[in-house]
Short mmCIF file of C-alpha atoms and ligand atoms in Angstrom, two decimals:
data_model
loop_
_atom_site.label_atom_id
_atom_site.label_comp_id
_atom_site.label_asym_id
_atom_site.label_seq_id
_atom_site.Cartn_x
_atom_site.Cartn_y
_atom_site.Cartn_z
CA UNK A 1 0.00 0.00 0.00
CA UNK A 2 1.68 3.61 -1.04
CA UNK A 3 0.38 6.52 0.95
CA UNK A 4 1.18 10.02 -0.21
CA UNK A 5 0.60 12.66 2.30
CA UNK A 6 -1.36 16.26 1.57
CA UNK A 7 0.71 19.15 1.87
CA UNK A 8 -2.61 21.04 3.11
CA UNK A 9 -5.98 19.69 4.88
CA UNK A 10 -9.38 21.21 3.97
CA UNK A 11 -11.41 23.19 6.46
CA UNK A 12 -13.90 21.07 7.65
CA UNK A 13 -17.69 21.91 7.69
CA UNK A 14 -19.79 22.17 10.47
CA UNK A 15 -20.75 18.91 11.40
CA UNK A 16 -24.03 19.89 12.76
CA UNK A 17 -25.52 20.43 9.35
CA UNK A 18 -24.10 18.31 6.85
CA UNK A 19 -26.09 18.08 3.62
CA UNK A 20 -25.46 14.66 2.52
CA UNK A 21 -22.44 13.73 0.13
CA UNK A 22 -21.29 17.30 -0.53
CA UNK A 23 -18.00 17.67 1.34
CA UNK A 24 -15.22 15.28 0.35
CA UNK A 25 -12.82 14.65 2.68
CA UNK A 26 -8.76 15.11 2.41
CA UNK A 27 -7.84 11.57 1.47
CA UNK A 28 -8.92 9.44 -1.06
CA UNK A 29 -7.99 5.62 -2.15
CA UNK A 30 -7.39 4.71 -5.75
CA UNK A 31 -6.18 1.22 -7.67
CA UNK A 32 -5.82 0.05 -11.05
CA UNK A 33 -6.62 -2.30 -13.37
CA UNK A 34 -5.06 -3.36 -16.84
CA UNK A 35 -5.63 -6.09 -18.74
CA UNK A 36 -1.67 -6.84 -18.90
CA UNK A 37 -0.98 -6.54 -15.35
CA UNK A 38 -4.19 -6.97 -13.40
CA UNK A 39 -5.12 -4.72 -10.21
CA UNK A 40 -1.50 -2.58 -9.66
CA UNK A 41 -0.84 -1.49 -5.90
CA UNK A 42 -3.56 0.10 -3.49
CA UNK A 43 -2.35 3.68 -3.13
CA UNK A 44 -4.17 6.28 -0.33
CA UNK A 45 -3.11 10.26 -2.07
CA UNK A 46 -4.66 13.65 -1.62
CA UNK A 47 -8.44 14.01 -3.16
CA UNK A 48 -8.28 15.59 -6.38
CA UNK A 49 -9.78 15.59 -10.27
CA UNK A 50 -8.36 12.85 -11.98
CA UNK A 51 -8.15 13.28 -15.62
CA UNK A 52 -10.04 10.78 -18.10
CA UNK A 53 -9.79 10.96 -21.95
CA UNK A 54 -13.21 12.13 -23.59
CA UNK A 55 -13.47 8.82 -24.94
CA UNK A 56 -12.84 7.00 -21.53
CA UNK A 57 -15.70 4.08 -22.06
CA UNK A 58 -17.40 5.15 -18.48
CA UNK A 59 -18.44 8.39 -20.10
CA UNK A 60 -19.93 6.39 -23.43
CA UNK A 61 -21.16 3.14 -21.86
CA UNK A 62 -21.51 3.56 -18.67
CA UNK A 63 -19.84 0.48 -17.44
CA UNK A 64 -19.47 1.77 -14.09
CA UNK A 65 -20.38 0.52 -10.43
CA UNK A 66 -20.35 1.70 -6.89
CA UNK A 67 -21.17 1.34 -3.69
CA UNK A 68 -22.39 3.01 -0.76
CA UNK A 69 -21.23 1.95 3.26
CA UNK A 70 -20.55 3.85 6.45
CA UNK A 71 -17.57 4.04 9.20
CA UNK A 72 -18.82 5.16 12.80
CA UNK A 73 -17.09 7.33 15.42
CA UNK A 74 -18.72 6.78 18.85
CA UNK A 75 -19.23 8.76 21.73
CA UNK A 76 -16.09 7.17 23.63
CA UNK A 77 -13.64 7.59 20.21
CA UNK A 78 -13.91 4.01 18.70
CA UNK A 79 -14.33 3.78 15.32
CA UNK A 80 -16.08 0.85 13.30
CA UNK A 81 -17.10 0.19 9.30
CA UNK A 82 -20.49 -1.91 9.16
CA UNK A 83 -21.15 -4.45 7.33
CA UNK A 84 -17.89 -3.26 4.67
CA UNK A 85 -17.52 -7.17 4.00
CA UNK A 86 -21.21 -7.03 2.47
CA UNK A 87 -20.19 -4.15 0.24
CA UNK A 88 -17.48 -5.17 -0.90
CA UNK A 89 -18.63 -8.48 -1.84
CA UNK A 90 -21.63 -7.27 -3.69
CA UNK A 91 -19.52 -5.05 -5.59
CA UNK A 92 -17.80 -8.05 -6.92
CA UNK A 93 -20.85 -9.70 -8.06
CA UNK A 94 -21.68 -6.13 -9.54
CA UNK A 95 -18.33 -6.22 -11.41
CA UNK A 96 -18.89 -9.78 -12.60
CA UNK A 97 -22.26 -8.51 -14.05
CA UNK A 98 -21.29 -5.91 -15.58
CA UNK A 99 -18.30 -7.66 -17.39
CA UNK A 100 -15.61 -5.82 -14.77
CA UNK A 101 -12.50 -7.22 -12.79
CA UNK A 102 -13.25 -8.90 -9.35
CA UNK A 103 -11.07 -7.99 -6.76
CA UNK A 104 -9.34 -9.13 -3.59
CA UNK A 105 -12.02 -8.42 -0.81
CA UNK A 106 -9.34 -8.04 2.19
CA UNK A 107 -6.94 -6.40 0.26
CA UNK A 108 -9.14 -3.65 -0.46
CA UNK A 109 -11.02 -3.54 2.90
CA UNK A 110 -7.86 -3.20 4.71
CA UNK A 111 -6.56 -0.19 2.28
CA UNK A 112 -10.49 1.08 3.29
CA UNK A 113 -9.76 0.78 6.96
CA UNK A 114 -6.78 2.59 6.87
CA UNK A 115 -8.20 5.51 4.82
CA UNK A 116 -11.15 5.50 7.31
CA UNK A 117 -8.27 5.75 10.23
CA UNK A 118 -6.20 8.56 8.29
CA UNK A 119 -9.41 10.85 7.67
CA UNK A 120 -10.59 9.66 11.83
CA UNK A 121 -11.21 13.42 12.35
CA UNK A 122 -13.93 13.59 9.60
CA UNK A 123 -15.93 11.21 11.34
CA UNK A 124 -18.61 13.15 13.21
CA UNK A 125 -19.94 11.54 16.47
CA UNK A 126 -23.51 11.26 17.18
CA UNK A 127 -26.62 8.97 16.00
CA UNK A 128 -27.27 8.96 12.29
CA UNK A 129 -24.14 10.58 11.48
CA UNK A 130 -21.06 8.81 10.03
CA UNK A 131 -18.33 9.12 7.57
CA UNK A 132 -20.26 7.70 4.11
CA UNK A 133 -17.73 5.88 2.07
CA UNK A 134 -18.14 5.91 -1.77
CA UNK A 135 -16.32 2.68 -3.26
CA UNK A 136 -16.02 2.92 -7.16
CA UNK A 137 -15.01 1.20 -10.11
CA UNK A 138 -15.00 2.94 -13.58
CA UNK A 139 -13.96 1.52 -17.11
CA UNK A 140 -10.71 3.98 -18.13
CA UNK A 141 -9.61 2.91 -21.89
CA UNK A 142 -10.05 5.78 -23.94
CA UNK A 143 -12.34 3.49 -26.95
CA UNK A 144 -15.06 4.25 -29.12
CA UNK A 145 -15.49 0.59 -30.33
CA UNK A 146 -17.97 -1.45 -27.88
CA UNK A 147 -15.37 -4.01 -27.12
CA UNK A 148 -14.27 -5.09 -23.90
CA UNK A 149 -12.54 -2.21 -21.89
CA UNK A 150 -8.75 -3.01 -21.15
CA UNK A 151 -7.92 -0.69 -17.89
CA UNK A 152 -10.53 -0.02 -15.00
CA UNK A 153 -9.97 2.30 -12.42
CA UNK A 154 -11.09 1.64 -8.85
CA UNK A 155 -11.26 4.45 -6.20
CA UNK A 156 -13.06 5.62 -2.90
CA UNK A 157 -14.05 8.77 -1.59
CA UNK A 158 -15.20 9.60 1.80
CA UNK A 159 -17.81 11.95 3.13
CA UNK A 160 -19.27 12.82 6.62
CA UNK A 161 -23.34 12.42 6.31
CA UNK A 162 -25.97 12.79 8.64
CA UNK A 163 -29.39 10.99 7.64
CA UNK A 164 -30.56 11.39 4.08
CA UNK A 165 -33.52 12.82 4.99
CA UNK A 166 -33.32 15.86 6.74
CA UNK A 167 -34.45 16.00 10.85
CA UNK A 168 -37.57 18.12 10.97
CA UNK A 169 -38.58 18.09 7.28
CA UNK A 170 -41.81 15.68 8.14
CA UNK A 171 -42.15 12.19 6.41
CA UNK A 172 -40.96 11.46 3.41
CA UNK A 173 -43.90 11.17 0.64
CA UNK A 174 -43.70 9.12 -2.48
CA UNK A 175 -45.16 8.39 -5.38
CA UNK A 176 -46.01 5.19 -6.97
CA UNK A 177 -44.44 5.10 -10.11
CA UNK A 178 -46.77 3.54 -12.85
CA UNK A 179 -45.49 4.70 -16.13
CA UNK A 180 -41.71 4.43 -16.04
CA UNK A 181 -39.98 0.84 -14.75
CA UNK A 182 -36.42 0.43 -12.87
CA UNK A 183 -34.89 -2.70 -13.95
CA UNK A 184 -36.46 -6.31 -15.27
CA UNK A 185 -35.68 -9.45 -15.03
CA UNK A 186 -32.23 -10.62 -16.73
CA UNK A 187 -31.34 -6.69 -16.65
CA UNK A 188 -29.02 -4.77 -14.48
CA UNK A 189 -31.32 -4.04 -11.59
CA UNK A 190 -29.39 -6.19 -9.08
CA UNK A 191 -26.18 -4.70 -9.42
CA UNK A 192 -25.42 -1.06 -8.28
CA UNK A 193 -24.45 0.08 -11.21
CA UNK A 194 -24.60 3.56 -12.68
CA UNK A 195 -27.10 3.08 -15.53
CA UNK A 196 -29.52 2.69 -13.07
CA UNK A 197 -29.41 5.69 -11.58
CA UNK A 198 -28.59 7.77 -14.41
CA UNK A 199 -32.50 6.21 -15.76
CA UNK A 200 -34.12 7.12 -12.12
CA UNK A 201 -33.48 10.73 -12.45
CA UNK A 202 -36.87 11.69 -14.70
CA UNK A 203 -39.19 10.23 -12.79
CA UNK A 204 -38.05 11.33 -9.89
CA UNK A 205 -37.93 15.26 -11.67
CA UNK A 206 -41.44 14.40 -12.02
CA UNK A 207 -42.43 13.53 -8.75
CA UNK A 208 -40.63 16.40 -6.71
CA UNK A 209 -42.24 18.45 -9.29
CA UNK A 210 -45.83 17.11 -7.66
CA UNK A 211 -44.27 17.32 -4.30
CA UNK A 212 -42.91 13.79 -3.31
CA UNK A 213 -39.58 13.04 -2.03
CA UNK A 214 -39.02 9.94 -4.00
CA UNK A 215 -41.19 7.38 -6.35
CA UNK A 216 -42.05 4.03 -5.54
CA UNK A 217 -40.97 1.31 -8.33
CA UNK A 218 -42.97 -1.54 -9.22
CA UNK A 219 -42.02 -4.49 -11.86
CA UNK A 220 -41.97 -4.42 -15.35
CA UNK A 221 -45.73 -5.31 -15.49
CA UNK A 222 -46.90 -2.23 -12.65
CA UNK A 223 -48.45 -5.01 -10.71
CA UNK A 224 -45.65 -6.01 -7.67
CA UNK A 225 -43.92 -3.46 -5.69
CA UNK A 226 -40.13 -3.60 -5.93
CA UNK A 227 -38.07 -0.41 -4.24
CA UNK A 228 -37.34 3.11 -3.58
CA UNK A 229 -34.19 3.09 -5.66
CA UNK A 230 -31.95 4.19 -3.17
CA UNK A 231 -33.52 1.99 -0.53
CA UNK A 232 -35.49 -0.81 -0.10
CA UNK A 233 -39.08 -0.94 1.13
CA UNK A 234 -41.05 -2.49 4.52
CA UNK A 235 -44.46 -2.50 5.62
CA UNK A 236 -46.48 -3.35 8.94
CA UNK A 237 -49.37 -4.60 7.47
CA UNK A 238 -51.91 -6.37 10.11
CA UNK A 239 -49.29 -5.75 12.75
CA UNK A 240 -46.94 -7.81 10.92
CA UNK A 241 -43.66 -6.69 8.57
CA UNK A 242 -43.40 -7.63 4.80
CA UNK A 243 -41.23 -6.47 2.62
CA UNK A 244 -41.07 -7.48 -1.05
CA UNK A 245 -39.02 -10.72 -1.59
CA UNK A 246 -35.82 -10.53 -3.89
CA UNK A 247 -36.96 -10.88 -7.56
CA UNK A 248 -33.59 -10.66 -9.51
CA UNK A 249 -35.02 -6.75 -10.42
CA UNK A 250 -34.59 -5.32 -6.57
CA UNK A 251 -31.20 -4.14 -5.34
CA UNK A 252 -30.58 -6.75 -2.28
CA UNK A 253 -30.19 -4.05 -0.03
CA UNK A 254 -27.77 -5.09 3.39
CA UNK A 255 -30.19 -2.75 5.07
CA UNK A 256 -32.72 -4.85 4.31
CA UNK A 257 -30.89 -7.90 5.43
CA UNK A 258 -30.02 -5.88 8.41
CA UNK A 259 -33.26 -5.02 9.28
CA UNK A 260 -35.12 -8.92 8.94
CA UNK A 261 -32.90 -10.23 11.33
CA UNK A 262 -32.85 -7.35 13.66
CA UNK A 263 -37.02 -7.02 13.44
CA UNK A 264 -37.23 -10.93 14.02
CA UNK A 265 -34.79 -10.42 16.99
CA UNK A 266 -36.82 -7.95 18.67
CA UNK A 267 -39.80 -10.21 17.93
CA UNK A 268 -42.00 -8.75 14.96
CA UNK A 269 -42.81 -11.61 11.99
CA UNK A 270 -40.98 -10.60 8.96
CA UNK A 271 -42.33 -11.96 5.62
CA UNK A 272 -40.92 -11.15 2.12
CA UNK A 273 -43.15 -11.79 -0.48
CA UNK A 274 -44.67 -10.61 -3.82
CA UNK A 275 -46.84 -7.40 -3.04
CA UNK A 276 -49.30 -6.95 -5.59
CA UNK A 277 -49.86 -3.04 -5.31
CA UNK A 278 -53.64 -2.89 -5.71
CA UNK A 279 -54.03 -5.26 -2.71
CA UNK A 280 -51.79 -3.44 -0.85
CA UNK A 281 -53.60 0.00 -1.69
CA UNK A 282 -56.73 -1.71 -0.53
CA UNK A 283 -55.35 -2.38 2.73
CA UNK A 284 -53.96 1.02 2.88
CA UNK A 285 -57.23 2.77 2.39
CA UNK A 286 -58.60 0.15 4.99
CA UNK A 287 -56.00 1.61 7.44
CA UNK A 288 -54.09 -2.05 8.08
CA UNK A 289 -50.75 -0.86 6.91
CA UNK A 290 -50.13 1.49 9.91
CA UNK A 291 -46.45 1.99 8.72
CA UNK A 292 -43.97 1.87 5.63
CA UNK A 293 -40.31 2.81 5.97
CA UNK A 294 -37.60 2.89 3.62
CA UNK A 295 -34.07 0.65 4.42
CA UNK A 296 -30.65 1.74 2.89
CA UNK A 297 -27.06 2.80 3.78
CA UNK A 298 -27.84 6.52 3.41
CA UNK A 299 -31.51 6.41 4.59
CA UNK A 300 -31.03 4.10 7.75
CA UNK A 301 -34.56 3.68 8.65
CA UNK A 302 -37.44 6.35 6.50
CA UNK A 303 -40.70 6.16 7.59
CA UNK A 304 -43.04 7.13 4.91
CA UNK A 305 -45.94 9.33 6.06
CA UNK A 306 -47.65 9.73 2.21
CA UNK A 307 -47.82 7.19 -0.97
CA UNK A 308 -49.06 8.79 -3.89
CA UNK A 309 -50.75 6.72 -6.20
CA UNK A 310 -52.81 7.54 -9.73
CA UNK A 311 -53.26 11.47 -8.17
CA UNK A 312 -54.25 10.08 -4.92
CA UNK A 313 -52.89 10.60 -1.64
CA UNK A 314 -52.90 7.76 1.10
CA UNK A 315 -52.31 9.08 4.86
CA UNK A 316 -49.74 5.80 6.46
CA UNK A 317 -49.98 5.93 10.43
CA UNK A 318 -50.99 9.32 10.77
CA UNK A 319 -48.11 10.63 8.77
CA UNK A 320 -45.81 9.92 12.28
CA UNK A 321 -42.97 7.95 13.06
CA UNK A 322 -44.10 3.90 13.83
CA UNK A 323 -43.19 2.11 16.97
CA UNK A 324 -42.03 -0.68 14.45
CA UNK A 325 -39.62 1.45 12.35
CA UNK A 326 -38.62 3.58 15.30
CA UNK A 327 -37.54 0.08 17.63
CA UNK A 328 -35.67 -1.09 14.08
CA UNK A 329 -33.59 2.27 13.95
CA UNK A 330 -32.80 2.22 17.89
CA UNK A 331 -31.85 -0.73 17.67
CA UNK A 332 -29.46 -0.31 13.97
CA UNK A 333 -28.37 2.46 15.67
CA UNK A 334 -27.20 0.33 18.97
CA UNK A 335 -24.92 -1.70 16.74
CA UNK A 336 -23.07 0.85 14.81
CA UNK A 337 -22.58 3.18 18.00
CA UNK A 338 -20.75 0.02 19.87
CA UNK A 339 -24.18 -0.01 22.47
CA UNK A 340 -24.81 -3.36 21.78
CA UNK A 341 -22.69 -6.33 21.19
CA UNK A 342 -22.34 -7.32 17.52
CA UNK A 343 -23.54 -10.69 17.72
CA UNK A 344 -24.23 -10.73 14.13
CA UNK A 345 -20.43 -10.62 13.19
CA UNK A 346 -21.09 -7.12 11.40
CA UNK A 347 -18.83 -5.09 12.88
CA UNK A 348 -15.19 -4.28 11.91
CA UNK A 349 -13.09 -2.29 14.98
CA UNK A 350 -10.37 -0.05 12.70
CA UNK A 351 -7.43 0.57 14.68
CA UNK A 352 -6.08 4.28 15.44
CA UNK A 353 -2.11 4.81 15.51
C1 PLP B 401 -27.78 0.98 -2.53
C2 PLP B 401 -29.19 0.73 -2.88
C3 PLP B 401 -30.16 0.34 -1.92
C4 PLP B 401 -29.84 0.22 -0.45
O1 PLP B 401 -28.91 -0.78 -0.22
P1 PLP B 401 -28.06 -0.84 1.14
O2 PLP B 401 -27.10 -1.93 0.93
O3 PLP B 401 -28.99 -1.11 2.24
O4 PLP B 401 -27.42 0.51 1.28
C5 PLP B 401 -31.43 0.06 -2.37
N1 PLP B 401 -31.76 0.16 -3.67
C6 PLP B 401 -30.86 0.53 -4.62
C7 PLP B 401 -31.28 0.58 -6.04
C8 PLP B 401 -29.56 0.84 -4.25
O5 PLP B 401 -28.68 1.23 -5.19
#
């Protein structure tokens, strides 16, 4: 691992309002890849542009993935990464879908760690906040011709976040999306790659343009409900949790794998299944879904207070904060803050010089 040291370190913003993913830290971690010579040394340098031919195949074709995870600071100076293992290792299988190199999972999580224990002061402390790290992987050969790309480029920037959804702003409302479609079957929709969100962004004009925060994707027919987009999707319906079940089309969020076993651990039935939307509109309007929350990285645990659907608004649990949703985040947030013991192995301790 080479580590070249900044002559100068930002000015840091004030952690107590942090709009999320706009300050980079000073640090950032960059590899690699040719097709001659494989993935070349891990190397930790000073955040700055990097410079990419116009007809670097990212910009054309959009073979490009990322991920999203967090490191933790808490109140007594320890710092953890959660779940980084998961990331990492679904950013693999992203790479292998998208026709990108694989590569070595503890190599690259230790090079994370000790970026993560260089930039230790950008962590802020407190619940919901953390330092958001921003794994990449880009295809580099300068290439018109739609041939297999010869040099990839992996990197990671860092960021200190508080929750995606800003404290105070109410709940977040969304809107069912019925005209445009995320991903199908046999398509991209399980791997994080970049296409994906680049196709998001006009619906989702739409919909802030009517008011909502977000739209609500359903499958390639508009009959089963799939995901947010940037986080996956739970309801309490008759007191008891379902989310949709993994369909090859839904990102498989480590939220949401989070969240099953820590809801069936603090006693609540979790089912994932198919949710046909008009059924579960009918038990909306028949006021049995008293919650729905959103599950991702960035959003930890959104409760939904409005779901839009064919210029209709449904009310969900009096547009307030769940008991269900609310034990879930206490008890995410018990983990990552070192409150609780990690019994689910997801924890990794980075050590401080
Ligand atoms: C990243 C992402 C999520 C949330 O996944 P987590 O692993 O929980 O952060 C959900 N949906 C999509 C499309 C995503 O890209």
């Amino acid at each position: 691992m080479k580590f070249i040291k900044c002559d100068h370190l930002k000015q840091k913003p004030d952690f107590s309002d942090l709009p999320f993913g706009k300050y980079m830290t000073d640090y950032m971690l960059e590899m690699d890849w040719t097709r001659e010579n494989g993935w070349g040394e891990i190397t930790i340098k000073p955040y700055e542009n990097f410079s990419l031919s116009p007809a670097a195949m990212i910009l054309h074709y959009g073979q490009g993935i990322f991920e999203g995870a967090k490191a933790f600071k808490n109140d007594k100076g320890e710092i953890s990464m959660f779940r980084i293992e998961s990331n990492l290792d679904r950013m693999n299988k992203s790479a292998w879908r998208m026709g990108m190199p694989t590569f070595d999972l503890n190599a690259v999580k230790e090079g994370i760690a000790k970026l993560v224990a260089i930039e230790k002061d950008w962590i802020p402390v407190g619940d919901g906040k953390a330092l958001y790290l921003r794994p990449t992987m880009i295809a580099t050969e300068p290439k018109i011709g739609v041939t297999s790309c010869g040099s990839f480029k992996f990197y990671v920037v860092c960021c200190p976040v508080s929750s995606y959804f800003k404290a105070g702003a109410g709940l977040v409302k969304i809107m069912i999306e019925d005209t445009f479609v995320r991903a199908c079957a046999g398509g991209t929709g399980e791997a994080k790659c970049v296409g994906n969100y680049g196709a998001s962004f006009l619906a989702m004009e739409i919909a802030k343009k009517k008011g909502y925060n977000q739209v609500l994707w359903l499958d390639v027919n508009h009959q089963y409900v799939e995901e947010v987009g940037t986080m996956n999707v739970m309801f309490v319906i008759d007191g008891e949790v379902v989310t949709p079940a993994l369909s090859g089309s839904i990102l498989r969020g480590i939220t949401r794998d989070s969240s099953i076993m820590l809801l069936r651990e603090l006693g609540y039935k979790v089912r994932e299944e198919k949710i046909d939307i008009h059924e579960l509109m009918k038990k909306v309007a028949e006021g049995r879904v008293t919650e729905m929350f959103g599950v991702g990285t960035a959003a930890i645990v959104s409760p939904v207070g409005t779901l839009g659907y064919e210029g209709k608004d449904y009310i969900i649990g009096e547009n307030k904060p769940g008991p269900v949703g609310q034990a879930l985040y206490h008890a995410m947030m018990d983990i990552q803050q070192g409150r609780t013991p990690d019994k689910f192995g997801w924890v990794t301790h980075v050590k401080q010089d």
